[in-house]
Coordinates of C-alpha atoms in Angstrom, one line a residue:
X1 CA 103.2 147.1 111.3
X2 CA 106.1 147.7 109.1
X3 CA 108.5 146.9 112.0
X4 CA 106.7 143.6 112.7
X5 CA 106.9 142.6 109.0
X6 CA 110.6 143.4 109.0
X7 CA 111.2 141.4 112.2
X8 CA 109.2 138.4 110.9
X9 CA 111.1 138.4 107.6
X10 CA 114.4 138.6 109.6
X11 CA 113.4 135.6 111.7
X12 CA 112.7 133.6 108.6
X13 CA 115.9 134.7 107.0
X14 CA 117.9 133.6 110.1
X15 CA 116.2 130.2 110.2
X16 CA 116.7 129.8 106.4
X17 CA 120.4 130.5 106.8
X18 CA 120.7 128.0 109.7
X19 CA 118.9 125.3 107.6
X20 CA 121.0 125.8 104.5
X21 CA 124.4 126.4 105.9
X22 CA 127.0 123.6 105.5
X23 CA 124.6 121.7 103.2
X24 CA 125.9 119.3 100.6
X25 CA 123.7 120.4 97.7
X26 CA 124.8 117.5 95.6
X27 CA 123.5 115.1 98.2
X28 CA 120.4 117.1 98.7
X29 CA 119.6 117.1 95.0
X30 CA 120.3 113.3 94.8
X31 CA 118.0 112.7 97.8
X32 CA 115.2 114.8 96.2
X33 CA 115.6 113.1 92.8
X34 CA 115.5 109.6 94.2
X35 CA 112.4 110.1 96.4
X36 CA 109.2 108.1 95.4
X37 CA 106.7 111.0 95.2
X38 CA 103.8 108.6 94.4
X39 CA 103.9 107.6 98.1
X40 CA 102.9 111.1 99.0
X41 CA 99.4 110.5 97.5
X42 CA 98.1 108.8 100.7
X43 CA 99.5 111.7 102.7
X44 CA 97.5 114.2 100.6
X45 CA 94.4 112.1 101.2
X46 CA 95.0 112.2 105.0
X47 CA 95.6 115.9 104.8
X48 CA 92.1 116.5 103.3
X49 CA 90.6 114.1 105.8
X50 CA 92.1 116.2 108.6
X51 CA 90.7 119.4 107.0
X52 CA 87.3 117.8 106.7
X53 CA 87.5 116.8 110.4
X54 CA 88.6 120.3 111.4
X55 CA 85.6 121.8 109.7
X56 CA 83.3 119.3 111.4
X57 CA 84.8 120.1 114.7
X58 CA 84.5 123.9 114.2
X59 CA 80.8 123.3 113.5
X60 CA 80.5 121.9 117.0
X61 CA 82.2 125.0 118.4
X62 CA 79.8 127.1 116.5
X63 CA 76.6 125.3 117.6
X64 CA 76.0 127.3 120.8
X65 CA 76.3 130.5 118.8
X66 CA 74.6 129.6 115.6
X67 CA 74.4 126.4 113.5
X68 CA 76.4 126.8 110.4
X69 CA 76.5 124.5 107.4
X70 CA 79.6 122.4 106.6
X71 CA 80.4 124.1 103.3
X72 CA 80.5 127.5 104.8
X73 CA 82.7 126.3 107.6
X74 CA 85.1 124.5 105.3
X75 CA 85.3 127.5 102.9
X76 CA 86.0 130.0 105.7
X77 CA 88.6 127.7 107.3
X78 CA 90.5 127.2 104.0
X79 CA 90.4 131.0 103.4
X80 CA 92.0 131.3 106.8
X81 CA 94.8 128.9 106.0
X82 CA 95.3 130.7 102.7
X83 CA 95.6 134.0 104.6
X84 CA 98.2 132.6 107.0
X85 CA 100.2 131.1 104.2
X86 CA 100.5 134.2 102.0
X87 CA 99.9 137.3 104.2
X88 CA 101.9 138.4 107.2
X89 CA 100.8 138.9 110.9
X90 CA 98.6 135.8 110.9
X91 CA 95.9 137.7 108.9
X92 CA 94.4 134.3 108.1
X93 CA 92.5 134.4 111.4
X94 CA 91.0 137.8 110.5
X95 CA 90.1 136.5 107.1
X96 CA 88.5 133.4 108.5
X97 CA 86.3 135.4 110.9
X98 CA 85.4 137.8 108.2
X99 CA 84.6 135.0 105.7
X100 CA 82.3 133.2 108.1
X101 CA 80.7 136.5 109.0
X102 CA 80.0 137.3 105.4
X103 CA 78.6 133.8 104.6
X104 CA 76.8 132.9 107.8
X105 CA 76.2 136.1 109.7
X106 CA 78.3 135.2 112.7
X107 CA 80.0 138.1 114.4
X108 CA 83.7 138.5 114.4
X109 CA 84.0 138.3 118.1
X110 CA 82.0 135.1 118.3
X111 CA 84.1 133.7 115.4
X112 CA 87.4 134.6 117.1
X113 CA 86.1 132.9 120.3
X114 CA 85.5 129.6 118.5
X115 CA 89.0 129.9 116.8
X116 CA 90.5 130.5 120.3
X117 CA 88.7 127.4 121.6
X118 CA 90.1 125.5 118.6
X119 CA 93.7 126.7 119.4
X120 CA 93.3 125.7 123.1
X121 CA 92.2 122.2 122.1
X122 CA 95.1 122.0 119.6
X123 CA 97.7 123.0 122.2
X124 CA 96.3 120.5 124.7
X125 CA 96.5 117.8 122.0
X126 CA 100.1 118.9 121.2
X127 CA 101.1 118.7 124.8
X128 CA 99.7 115.2 125.1
X129 CA 101.6 114.2 122.0
X130 CA 104.7 115.7 123.4
X131 CA 104.3 113.6 126.5
X132 CA 103.7 110.4 124.5
X133 CA 106.6 111.1 122.1
X134 CA 109.0 111.5 125.1
X135 CA 108.7 107.7 125.4
X136 CA 110.5 107.4 122.0
X137 CA 113.2 110.0 122.1
X138 CA 114.6 112.8 124.2
X139 CA 114.1 116.4 122.9
X140 CA 116.6 119.3 122.6
X141 CA 116.5 121.6 125.7
X142 CA 114.8 124.4 123.7
X143 CA 111.9 122.1 122.8
X144 CA 111.4 121.0 126.4
X145 CA 111.5 124.7 127.5
X146 CA 109.0 125.6 124.8
X147 CA 106.7 122.8 125.9
X148 CA 107.0 124.0 129.5
X149 CA 105.9 127.5 128.4
X150 CA 103.1 126.1 126.4
X151 CA 102.0 123.9 129.3
X152 CA 102.0 126.9 131.7
X153 CA 100.1 129.1 129.3
X154 CA 97.6 126.3 128.6
X155 CA 97.0 125.6 132.3
X156 CA 96.5 129.3 133.0
X157 CA 94.0 129.7 130.1
X158 CA 92.2 126.4 131.1
X159 CA 91.8 127.5 134.7
X160 CA 90.4 130.9 133.6
X161 CA 88.0 129.2 131.2
X162 CA 86.8 126.8 133.9
X163 CA 86.1 129.6 136.3
X164 CA 84.5 131.6 133.6
X165 CA 82.1 128.8 132.9
X166 CA 81.5 127.6 136.4
X167 CA 81.7 130.9 138.3
X168 CA 80.7 133.3 135.6
X169 CA 79.5 136.3 137.6
X170 CA 82.4 136.2 140.1
X171 CA 85.0 135.8 137.3
X172 CA 83.6 138.6 135.3
X173 CA 83.4 140.9 138.3
X174 CA 87.1 140.1 139.0
X175 CA 88.0 141.0 135.4
X176 CA 86.0 144.2 135.6
X177 CA 87.9 145.2 138.8
X178 CA 91.1 144.7 136.9
X179 CA 89.9 146.9 134.1
X180 CA 88.8 149.7 136.5
X181 CA 91.5 152.1 135.4
X182 CA 90.6 151.6 131.7
X183 CA 88.0 153.6 129.7
X184 CA 84.4 152.4 129.5
X185 CA 84.8 151.5 125.8
X186 CA 87.6 149.0 126.7
X187 CA 85.3 147.5 129.4
X188 CA 82.5 147.1 126.8
X189 CA 84.8 145.4 124.3
X190 CA 86.1 143.0 126.9
X191 CA 82.6 142.3 128.1
X192 CA 81.4 141.4 124.6
X193 CA 84.5 139.4 124.0
X194 CA 84.0 137.3 127.1
X195 CA 80.3 136.9 126.2
X196 CA 81.4 135.4 122.9
X197 CA 83.9 133.2 124.6
X198 CA 81.2 131.8 126.9
X199 CA 79.2 131.0 123.8
X200 CA 82.2 129.4 122.2
X201 CA 82.9 127.2 125.2
X202 CA 79.2 126.4 125.7
X203 CA 79.7 123.4 123.5
X204 CA 81.4 121.6 126.3
X205 CA 78.4 121.8 128.5
X206 CA 76.9 118.9 126.5
X207 CA 78.7 115.6 127.2
X208 CA 78.0 114.1 123.8
X209 CA 79.7 117.0 122.1
X210 CA 82.7 116.7 124.4
X211 CA 83.1 113.0 123.3
X212 CA 82.7 113.9 119.6
X213 CA 85.2 116.8 119.8
X214 CA 87.7 114.5 121.7
X215 CA 87.7 111.8 119.0
X216 CA 87.8 114.3 116.2
X217 CA 90.8 116.0 117.7
X218 CA 92.6 112.6 118.2
X219 CA 91.8 111.7 114.5
X220 CA 93.1 115.1 113.2
X221 CA 96.5 114.6 114.9
X222 CA 96.6 111.0 113.8
X223 CA 96.2 112.2 110.2
X224 CA 99.1 114.6 110.7
X225 CA 101.3 111.7 112.0
X226 CA 100.4 109.6 109.0
X227 CA 101.4 112.4 106.7
X228 CA 104.8 112.6 108.3
X229 CA 105.2 108.8 108.2
X230 CA 104.4 108.5 104.5
X231 CA 106.7 111.4 103.7
X232 CA 109.5 109.5 105.5
X233 CA 108.6 106.4 103.5
X234 CA 108.9 108.4 100.2
X235 CA 112.5 109.0 101.1
X236 CA 113.0 105.5 102.5
X237 CA 114.2 107.1 105.7
X238 CA 112.3 104.7 108.0
X239 CA 114.1 101.6 106.6
X240 CA 117.5 103.1 105.9
X241 CA 117.9 104.6 109.3
X242 CA 115.8 102.1 111.3
X243 CA 113.7 104.9 112.8
X244 CA 111.6 104.0 115.8
X245 CA 107.8 103.8 115.5
X246 CA 107.4 107.1 117.4
X247 CA 109.7 109.1 115.1
X248 CA 106.7 110.6 113.3
X249 CA 105.3 111.9 116.5
X250 CA 108.6 113.5 117.5
X251 CA 108.9 115.2 114.1
X252 CA 105.2 116.3 114.2
X253 CA 105.6 117.8 117.7
X254 CA 108.7 119.8 116.8
X255 CA 107.3 121.1 113.5
X256 CA 104.0 122.0 115.2
X257 CA 105.9 124.1 117.8
X258 CA 107.9 125.6 114.9
X259 CA 104.9 127.1 113.1
X260 CA 104.0 128.9 116.3
X261 CA 107.1 131.0 115.9
X262 CA 106.4 134.5 114.4
X263 CA 108.0 134.4 111.0
X264 CA 107.3 135.1 107.3
X265 CA 104.0 133.9 105.7
X266 CA 104.0 130.2 105.2
X267 CA 106.4 129.6 108.1
X268 CA 109.3 129.7 105.7
X269 CA 112.6 129.1 107.3
X270 CA 111.4 128.3 110.8
X271 CA 109.6 125.2 109.6
X272 CA 112.5 124.0 107.5
X273 CA 115.2 124.4 110.2
X274 CA 113.1 122.8 113.0
X275 CA 112.0 119.9 110.7
X276 CA 115.6 119.4 109.7
X277 CA 116.7 119.3 113.3
X278 CA 114.0 116.8 114.2
X279 CA 115.3 114.4 111.7
X280 CA 118.9 114.9 112.7
X281 CA 117.9 113.6 116.1
X282 CA 117.7 110.2 114.5
X283 CA 121.1 110.3 112.8
X284 CA 120.0 111.5 109.4
X285 CA 122.3 113.9 107.7
X286 CA 121.5 117.6 107.5
X287 CA 121.3 117.5 103.7
X288 CA 118.8 114.6 103.6
X289 CA 116.9 116.1 106.5
X290 CA 116.5 119.4 104.6
X291 CA 115.3 117.5 101.5
X292 CA 112.6 116.0 103.7
X293 CA 111.8 119.4 105.1
X294 CA 111.5 121.1 101.7
X295 CA 109.1 118.4 100.4
X296 CA 107.1 118.3 103.6
X297 CA 106.6 122.1 103.4
X298 CA 105.5 121.9 99.8
X299 CA 103.1 119.1 100.5
X300 CA 101.5 121.1 103.4
X301 CA 101.7 124.5 101.7
X302 CA 100.8 124.3 98.1
X303 CA 97.5 122.2 98.1
X304 CA 96.1 124.1 101.0
X305 CA 97.1 127.5 99.6
X306 CA 95.6 126.8 96.2
X307 CA 92.3 125.5 97.7
X308 CA 92.1 128.4 100.0
X309 CA 92.7 130.8 97.2
X310 CA 89.9 129.2 95.3
X311 CA 87.4 129.8 98.1
X312 CA 88.9 133.3 98.7
X313 CA 88.3 134.2 95.0
X314 CA 84.9 132.5 94.9
X315 CA 83.6 134.4 97.9
X316 CA 84.9 137.8 96.5
X317 CA 86.6 138.8 99.7
X318 CA 88.6 142.0 100.2
X319 CA 91.6 141.7 102.6
X320 CA 91.6 145.4 103.1
X321 CA 88.0 145.5 104.0
X322 CA 88.5 142.6 106.5
X323 CA 91.3 144.3 108.2
X324 CA 89.5 147.7 108.2
X325 CA 86.4 146.0 109.8
X326 CA 88.6 144.3 112.4
X327 CA 90.4 147.5 113.3
X328 CA 87.1 149.4 113.4
X329 CA 85.6 146.9 115.7
X330 CA 88.5 146.9 118.0
X331 CA 88.7 150.7 118.3
X332 CA 85.0 151.4 118.9
X333 CA 83.8 148.2 120.5
X334 CA 80.6 148.5 118.5
X335 CA 81.4 147.2 115.1
X336 CA 78.5 145.8 113.2
X337 CA 78.4 142.3 111.8
X338 CA 78.0 141.8 108.1
X339 CA 74.6 140.3 108.7
X340 CA 71.5 141.3 110.6
X341 CA 71.6 137.9 112.3
X342 CA 74.9 138.8 114.0
X343 CA 75.5 138.3 117.7
X344 CA 77.8 141.4 117.7
X345 CA 75.9 143.5 120.2
X346 CA 76.0 141.0 123.0
X347 CA 77.4 142.2 126.3
X348 CA 77.5 140.6 129.7
X349 CA 75.6 142.7 132.3
X350 CA 78.2 142.2 134.9
X351 CA 78.0 144.4 138.0
X352 CA 81.4 145.6 139.2
X353 CA 81.7 146.7 142.8
X354 CA 81.2 150.5 143.1
X355 CA 81.0 150.8 139.3
X356 CA 78.5 150.8 136.5
X357 CA 77.7 147.8 134.3
X358 CA 80.4 146.9 131.9

């Protein structure tokens, strides 16, 4: 754990150095001081609309497992964002699952399954945006390679999910055969995890839910693009550099890929450098681009972190307890949910050839 923390801090330090080297700090300060910060207000509004939509969408992912009220979903989601922004190792996902377990009695495995579904949908949406934004500008080679890797991983996950839903017994038998060399406890954990995934993806079995999730996902990313656009307007970059209509999409795609890079909490450094590079594609100076990156990071970081901390404090959560519960569940495969209504003990009775049930 300590080595991972050191490596993540090192990654952020390297990106921060790359972003700030050769910067004209006088120009950067002048750019920051001349920005019209009142124009960021619509961006903040769209940010909260996107959060509202995300909580609604998560509710649809939860429906096959257990209907959960919007307030509980929104609270747990914001706690997750808070955790990712201030704690290392993406502990926000652990906190999010722990929070919804405490408030709604949903097991951690089931919660993680819905979060995984959410991430798959987000990556698919990002890949679609990447394709559309290619109409407006060419990307650096490393972005295209990153997109190709994301595409390959997404296709592989999607194929597995489709087989898991359509050919459940055969797929699970195949997985169990792969796990034959492993201890029985490992098989039990995997079996319960796949059962939770089936519940999480069960929402797509209803066509009306599929349509709702599709438009919600589109609206979420549209909100993100608007946030980028109004931030560009605050610095008058659209007019001064005659940026094309799709510039916001290009910046959004590049920064979205940047936050996937393992780095320090809050994506410090990696976000700033990639955001800076995305603006420099349109002929904007490194100093002005970094000014935009700093403000954009603050706009996305501070309000969400403060709101997440409010919910974290109000729900009286304990990070150490959340991590301990997660480690305990992973080690024994039989961790108990915080609520008697939990789905924690679900396992798929999959028969493996020449083996016992997993």
